[in-house]
C-alpha positions as a printed Julia matrix, in Angstrom:
60×3 Matrix{Float64}:
 -22.14   16.62  14.63
 -21.54   16.79  10.92
 -22.53   13.96   8.65
 -18.86   13.2    7.95
 -18.13   12.84  11.67
 -21.23   10.68  12.07
 -20.04    8.28   9.35
 -16.48    8.2   10.76
 -17.79    7.31  14.24
 -20.03    4.59  12.86
 -17.17    3.05  10.86
 -14.84    3.15  13.89
 -17.39    1.27  16.01
 -17.97   -1.19  13.19
 -14.23   -1.81  12.78
 -13.88   -2.89  16.41
 -16.69   -5.41  16.2
 -15.59   -6.75  12.82
 -12.08   -7.35  14.17
 -13.52   -9.17  17.18
 -15.68  -11.33  14.93
 -13.12  -12.19  12.24
 -10.0   -12.44  14.39
 -11.39  -13.82  17.66
 -14.53  -15.6   16.49
 -16.79  -13.57  18.78
 -20.32  -14.33  17.53
 -21.93  -11.48  19.48
 -19.57   -9.04  17.77
 -20.78  -10.38  14.43
 -24.37   -9.63  15.42
 -23.4    -6.11  16.48
 -21.49   -5.61  13.22
 -24.52   -6.63  11.16
 -26.7    -4.2   13.1
 -24.16   -1.4   12.63
 -23.9    -2.12   8.9
 -27.69   -1.86   8.61
 -27.61    1.49  10.44
 -24.78    2.69   8.19
 -26.88    1.76   5.17
 -29.83    3.74   6.57
 -27.73    6.84   7.29
 -26.06    6.59   3.88
 -29.46    6.64   2.19
 -30.5     9.68   4.24
 -27.33   11.49   3.21
 -27.89   10.58  -0.44
 -31.38   12.11  -0.28
 -30.07   15.27   1.44
 -27.42   15.71  -1.25
 -29.97   15.2   -4.02
 -32.37   17.73  -2.44
 -29.61   20.3   -2.01
 -28.43   19.77  -5.57
 -31.94   20.1   -7.0
 -32.81   23.18  -4.95
 -29.61   24.98  -6.0
 -28.2    25.31  -2.45
 -24.77   24.18  -3.57
């Protein structure tokens, strides 16, 4: 799975839970959304480091 696909899947899952929380008031969906946002932050940081390493090593 490419990094782009990984991010797209994470955002799609997040969107479902955020809709449930904001539109239906589902508190458990809010908890899941917060967890997914934290994971998205972690993956985003990993991708940032990969890009920086590739840029610095001249692989791009």
